PDB file of C-alpha atoms in Angstrom:
ATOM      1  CA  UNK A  45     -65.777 -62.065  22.421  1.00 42.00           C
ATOM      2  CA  UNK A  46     -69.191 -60.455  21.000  1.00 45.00           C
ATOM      3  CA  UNK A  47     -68.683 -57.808  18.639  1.00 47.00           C
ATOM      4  CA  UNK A  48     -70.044 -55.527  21.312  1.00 46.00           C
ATOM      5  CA  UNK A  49     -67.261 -56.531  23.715  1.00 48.00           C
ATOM      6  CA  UNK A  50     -64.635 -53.458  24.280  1.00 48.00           C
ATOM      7  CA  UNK A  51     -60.817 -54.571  25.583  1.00 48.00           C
ATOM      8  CA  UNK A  52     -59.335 -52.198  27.442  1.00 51.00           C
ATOM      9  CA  UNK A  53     -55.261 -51.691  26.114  1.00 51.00           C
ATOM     10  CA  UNK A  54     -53.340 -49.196  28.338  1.00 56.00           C
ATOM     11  CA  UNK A  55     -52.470 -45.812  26.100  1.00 56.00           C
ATOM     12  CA  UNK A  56     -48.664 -46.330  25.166  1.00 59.00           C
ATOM     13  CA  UNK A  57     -48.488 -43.220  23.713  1.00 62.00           C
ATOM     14  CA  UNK A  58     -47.331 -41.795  20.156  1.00 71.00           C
ATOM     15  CA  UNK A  59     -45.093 -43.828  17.635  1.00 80.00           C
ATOM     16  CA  UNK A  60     -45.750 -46.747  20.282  1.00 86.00           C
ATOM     17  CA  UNK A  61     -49.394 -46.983  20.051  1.00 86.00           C
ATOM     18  CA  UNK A  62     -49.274 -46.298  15.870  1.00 89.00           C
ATOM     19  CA  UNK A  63     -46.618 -48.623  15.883  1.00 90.00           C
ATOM     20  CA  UNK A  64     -49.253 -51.695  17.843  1.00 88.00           C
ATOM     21  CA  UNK A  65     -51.392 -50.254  15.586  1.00 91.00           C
ATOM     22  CA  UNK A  66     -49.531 -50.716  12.446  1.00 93.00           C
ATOM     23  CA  UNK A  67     -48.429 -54.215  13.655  1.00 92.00           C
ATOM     24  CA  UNK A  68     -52.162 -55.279  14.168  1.00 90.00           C
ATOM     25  CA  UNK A  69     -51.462 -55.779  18.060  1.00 87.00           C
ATOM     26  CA  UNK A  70     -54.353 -53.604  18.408  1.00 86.00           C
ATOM     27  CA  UNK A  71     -57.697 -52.862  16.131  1.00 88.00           C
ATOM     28  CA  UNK A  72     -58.112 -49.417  16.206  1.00 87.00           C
ATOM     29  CA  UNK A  73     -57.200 -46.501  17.635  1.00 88.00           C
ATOM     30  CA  UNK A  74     -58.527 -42.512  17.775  1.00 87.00           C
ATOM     31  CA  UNK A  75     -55.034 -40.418  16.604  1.00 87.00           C
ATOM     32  CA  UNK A  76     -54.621 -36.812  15.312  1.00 85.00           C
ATOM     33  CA  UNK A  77     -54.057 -36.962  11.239  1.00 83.00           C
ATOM     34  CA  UNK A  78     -50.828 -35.197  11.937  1.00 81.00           C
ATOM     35  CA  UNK A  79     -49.391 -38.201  13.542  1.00 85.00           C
ATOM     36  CA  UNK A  80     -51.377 -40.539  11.334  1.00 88.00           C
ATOM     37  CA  UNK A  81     -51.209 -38.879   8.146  1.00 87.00           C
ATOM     38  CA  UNK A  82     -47.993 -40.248   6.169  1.00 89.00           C
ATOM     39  CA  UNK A  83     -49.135 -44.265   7.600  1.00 92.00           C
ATOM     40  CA  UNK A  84     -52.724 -43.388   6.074  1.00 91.00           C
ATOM     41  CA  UNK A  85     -51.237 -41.897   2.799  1.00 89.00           C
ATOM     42  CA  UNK A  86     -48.823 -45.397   2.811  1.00 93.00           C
ATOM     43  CA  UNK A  87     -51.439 -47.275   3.374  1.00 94.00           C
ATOM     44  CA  UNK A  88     -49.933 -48.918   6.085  1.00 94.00           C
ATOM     45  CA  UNK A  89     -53.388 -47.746   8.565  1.00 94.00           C
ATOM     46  CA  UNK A  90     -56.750 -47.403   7.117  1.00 94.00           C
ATOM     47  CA  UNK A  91     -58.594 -43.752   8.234  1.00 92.00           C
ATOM     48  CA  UNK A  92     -61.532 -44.094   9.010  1.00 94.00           C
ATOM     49  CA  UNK A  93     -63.045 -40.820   9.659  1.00 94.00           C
ATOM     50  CA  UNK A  94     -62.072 -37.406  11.225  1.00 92.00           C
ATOM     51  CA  UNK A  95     -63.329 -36.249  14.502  1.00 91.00           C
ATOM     52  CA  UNK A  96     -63.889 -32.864  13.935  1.00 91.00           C
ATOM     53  CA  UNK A  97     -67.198 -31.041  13.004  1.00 92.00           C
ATOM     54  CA  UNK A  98     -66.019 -31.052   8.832  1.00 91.00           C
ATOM     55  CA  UNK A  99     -63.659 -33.239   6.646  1.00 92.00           C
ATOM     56  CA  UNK A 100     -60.153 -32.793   6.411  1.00 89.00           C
ATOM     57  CA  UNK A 101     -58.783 -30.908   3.220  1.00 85.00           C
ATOM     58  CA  UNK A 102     -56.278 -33.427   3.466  1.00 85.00           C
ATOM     59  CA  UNK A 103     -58.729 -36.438   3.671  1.00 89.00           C
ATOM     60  CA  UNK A 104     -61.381 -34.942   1.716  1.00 91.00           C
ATOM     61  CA  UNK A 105     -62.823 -38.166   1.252  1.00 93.00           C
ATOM     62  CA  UNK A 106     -62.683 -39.114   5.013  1.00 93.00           C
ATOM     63  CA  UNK A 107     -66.158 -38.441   5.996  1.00 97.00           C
ATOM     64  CA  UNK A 108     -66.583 -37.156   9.838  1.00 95.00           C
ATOM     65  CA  UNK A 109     -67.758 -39.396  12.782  1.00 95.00           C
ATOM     66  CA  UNK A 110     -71.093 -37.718  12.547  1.00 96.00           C
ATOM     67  CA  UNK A 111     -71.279 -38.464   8.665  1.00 97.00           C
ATOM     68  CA  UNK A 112     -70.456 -42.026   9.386  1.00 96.00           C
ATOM     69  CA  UNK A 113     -73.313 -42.465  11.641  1.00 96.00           C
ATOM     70  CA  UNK A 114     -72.712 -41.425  15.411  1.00 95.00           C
ATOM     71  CA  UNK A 115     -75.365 -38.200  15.507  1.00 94.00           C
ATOM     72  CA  UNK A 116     -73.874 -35.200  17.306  1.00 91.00           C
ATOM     73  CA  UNK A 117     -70.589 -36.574  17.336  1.00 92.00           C
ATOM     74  CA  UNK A 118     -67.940 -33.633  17.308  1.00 91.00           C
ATOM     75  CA  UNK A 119     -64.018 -34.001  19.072  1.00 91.00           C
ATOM     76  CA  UNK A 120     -61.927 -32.018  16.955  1.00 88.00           C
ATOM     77  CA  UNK A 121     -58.426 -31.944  17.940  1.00 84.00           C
ATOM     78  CA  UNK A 122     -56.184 -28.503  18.740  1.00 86.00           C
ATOM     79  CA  UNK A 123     -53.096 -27.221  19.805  1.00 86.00           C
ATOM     80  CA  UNK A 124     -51.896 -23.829  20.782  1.00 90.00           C
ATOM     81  CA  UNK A 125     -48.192 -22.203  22.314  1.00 91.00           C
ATOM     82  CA  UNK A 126     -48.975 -21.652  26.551  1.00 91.00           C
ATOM     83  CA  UNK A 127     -46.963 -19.627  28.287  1.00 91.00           C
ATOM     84  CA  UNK A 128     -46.379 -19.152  31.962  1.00 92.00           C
ATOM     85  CA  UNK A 129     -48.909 -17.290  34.026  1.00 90.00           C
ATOM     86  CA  UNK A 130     -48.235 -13.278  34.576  1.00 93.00           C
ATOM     87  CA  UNK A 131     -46.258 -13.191  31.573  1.00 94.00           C
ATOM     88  CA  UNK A 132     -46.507  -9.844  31.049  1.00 96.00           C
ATOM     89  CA  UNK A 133     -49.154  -8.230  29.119  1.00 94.00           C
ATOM     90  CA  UNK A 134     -47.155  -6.614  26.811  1.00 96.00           C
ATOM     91  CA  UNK A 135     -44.306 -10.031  25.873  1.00 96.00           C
ATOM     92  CA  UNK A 136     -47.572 -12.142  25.413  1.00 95.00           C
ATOM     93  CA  UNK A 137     -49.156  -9.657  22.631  1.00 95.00           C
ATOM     94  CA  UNK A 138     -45.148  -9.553  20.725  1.00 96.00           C
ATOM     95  CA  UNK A 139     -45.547 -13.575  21.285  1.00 95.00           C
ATOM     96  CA  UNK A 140     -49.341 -13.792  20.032  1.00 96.00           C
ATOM     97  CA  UNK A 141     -48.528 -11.633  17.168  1.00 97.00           C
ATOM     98  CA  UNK A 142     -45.599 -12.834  15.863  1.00 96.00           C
ATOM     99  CA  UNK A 143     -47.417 -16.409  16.171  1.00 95.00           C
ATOM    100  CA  UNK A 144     -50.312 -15.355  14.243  1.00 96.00           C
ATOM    101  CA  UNK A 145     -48.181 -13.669  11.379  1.00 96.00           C
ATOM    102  CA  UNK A 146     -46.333 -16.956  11.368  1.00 94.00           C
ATOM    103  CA  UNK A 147     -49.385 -19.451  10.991  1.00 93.00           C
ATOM    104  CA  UNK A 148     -50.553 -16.918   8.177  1.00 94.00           C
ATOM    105  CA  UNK A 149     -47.798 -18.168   5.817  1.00 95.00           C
ATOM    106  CA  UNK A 150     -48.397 -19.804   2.839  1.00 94.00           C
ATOM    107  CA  UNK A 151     -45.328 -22.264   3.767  1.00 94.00           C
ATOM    108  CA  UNK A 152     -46.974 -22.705   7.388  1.00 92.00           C
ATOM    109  CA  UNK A 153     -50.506 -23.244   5.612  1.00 90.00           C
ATOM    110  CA  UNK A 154     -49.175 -25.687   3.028  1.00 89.00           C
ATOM    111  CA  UNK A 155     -47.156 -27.586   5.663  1.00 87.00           C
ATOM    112  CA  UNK A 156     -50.587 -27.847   8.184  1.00 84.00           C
ATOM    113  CA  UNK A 157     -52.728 -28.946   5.085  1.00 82.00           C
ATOM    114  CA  UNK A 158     -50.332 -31.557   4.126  1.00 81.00           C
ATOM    115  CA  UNK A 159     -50.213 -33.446   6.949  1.00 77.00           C
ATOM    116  CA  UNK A 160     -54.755 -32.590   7.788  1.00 76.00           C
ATOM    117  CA  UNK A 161     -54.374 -29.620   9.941  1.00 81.00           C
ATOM    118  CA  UNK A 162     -55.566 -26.621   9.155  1.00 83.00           C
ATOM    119  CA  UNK A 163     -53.818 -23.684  11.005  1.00 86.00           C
ATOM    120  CA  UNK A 164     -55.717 -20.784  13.013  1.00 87.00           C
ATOM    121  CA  UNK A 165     -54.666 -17.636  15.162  1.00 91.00           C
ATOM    122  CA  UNK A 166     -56.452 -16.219  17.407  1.00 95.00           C
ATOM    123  CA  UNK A 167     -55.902 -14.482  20.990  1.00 95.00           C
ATOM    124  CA  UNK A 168     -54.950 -15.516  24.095  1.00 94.00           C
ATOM    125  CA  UNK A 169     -58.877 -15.040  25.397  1.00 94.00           C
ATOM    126  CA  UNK A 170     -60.119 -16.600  22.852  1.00 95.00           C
ATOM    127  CA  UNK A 171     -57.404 -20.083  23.198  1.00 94.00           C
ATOM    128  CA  UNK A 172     -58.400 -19.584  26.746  1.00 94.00           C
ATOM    129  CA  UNK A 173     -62.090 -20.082  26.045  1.00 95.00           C
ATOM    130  CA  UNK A 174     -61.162 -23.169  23.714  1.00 93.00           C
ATOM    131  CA  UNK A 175     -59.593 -24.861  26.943  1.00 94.00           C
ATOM    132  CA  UNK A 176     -62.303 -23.590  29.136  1.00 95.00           C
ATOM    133  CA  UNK A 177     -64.958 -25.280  27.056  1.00 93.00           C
ATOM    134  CA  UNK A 178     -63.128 -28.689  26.070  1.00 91.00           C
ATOM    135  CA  UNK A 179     -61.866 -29.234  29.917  1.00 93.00           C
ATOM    136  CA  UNK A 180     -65.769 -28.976  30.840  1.00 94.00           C
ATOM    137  CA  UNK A 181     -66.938 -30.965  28.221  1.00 91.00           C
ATOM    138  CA  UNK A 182     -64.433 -33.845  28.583  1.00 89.00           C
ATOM    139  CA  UNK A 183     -64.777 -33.015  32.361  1.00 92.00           C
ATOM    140  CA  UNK A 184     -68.634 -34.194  31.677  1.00 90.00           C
ATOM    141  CA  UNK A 185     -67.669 -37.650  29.525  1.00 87.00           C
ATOM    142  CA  UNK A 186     -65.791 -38.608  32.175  1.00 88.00           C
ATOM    143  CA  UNK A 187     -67.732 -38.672  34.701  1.00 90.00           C
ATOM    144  CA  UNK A 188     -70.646 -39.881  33.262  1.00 90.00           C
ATOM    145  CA  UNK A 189     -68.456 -43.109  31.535  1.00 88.00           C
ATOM    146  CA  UNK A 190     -67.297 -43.858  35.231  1.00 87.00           C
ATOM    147  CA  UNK A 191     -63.486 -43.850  33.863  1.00 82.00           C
ATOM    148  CA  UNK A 192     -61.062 -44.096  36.464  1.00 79.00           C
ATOM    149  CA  UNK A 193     -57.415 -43.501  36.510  1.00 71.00           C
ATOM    150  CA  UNK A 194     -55.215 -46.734  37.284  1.00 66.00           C
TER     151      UNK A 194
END
């Protein structure tokens, strides 16, 4: 092998795929801090960098993919709560609320920060608009990689 060559391992998922990880059955490995955080702290993985658009205030010394050298780079991870279509308008806004009031917490904030997320509400549109946009832009690197499903 060159060290341009790129071996394809199957995604195991999870604990499984830190766990290859850890065990040095694979080199490395793109994984949301959350997961990775307490084997980085250890020192049981090495971080590398952070794929969002700024550093983690958790890794503040992590520098971003872009800062490391791949221009334009930018995959920041997110989450969010779904619920099931036609909820009703007025359960989803009790819901949305009581989820923003609940990532405003200092506890919530210092829990996020600890392990390199940093917690954001928001409204249904706009977490709508968040999967709009990443769907189409992942949508995009597929198909021009050529990726196929097995």
């Amino acid at each position: 092998m060159t060290g341009t060559d790129v071996v394809h391992v199957p995604y195991r998922g999870g604990v499984n795929a830190i766990n290859d990880l850890i065990a040095g059955r694979v080199d490395f490995m793109f994984e949301s801090l959350n997961s990775i955080s307490p084997h980085a702290k250890s020192g049981n993985v090495r971080a590398l960098a952070v794929s969002g658009d700024r550093r983690s205030p958790a890794f503040p010394e992590l520098p971003t993919v872009a800062e490391a050298g791949v221009a334009g780079y930018s995959a920041p991870t997110w989450s969010g709560v779904i619920a099931p279509a036609g909820l009703p308008r007025d359960v989803l806004a009790k819901l949305n609320e009581a989820l923003n009031r609940a990532v405003s917490t200092p506890a919530f904030k210092e829990r996020f920060g600890q392990i390199g997320d940093e917690p954001a509400g928001g409204t249904p549109e706009e977490f709508s608009t968040v999967i709009r946009v990443e769907l189409a832009k992942w949508k995009d690197v597929v198909q021009r990689s050529g990726a196929k499903m097995q």
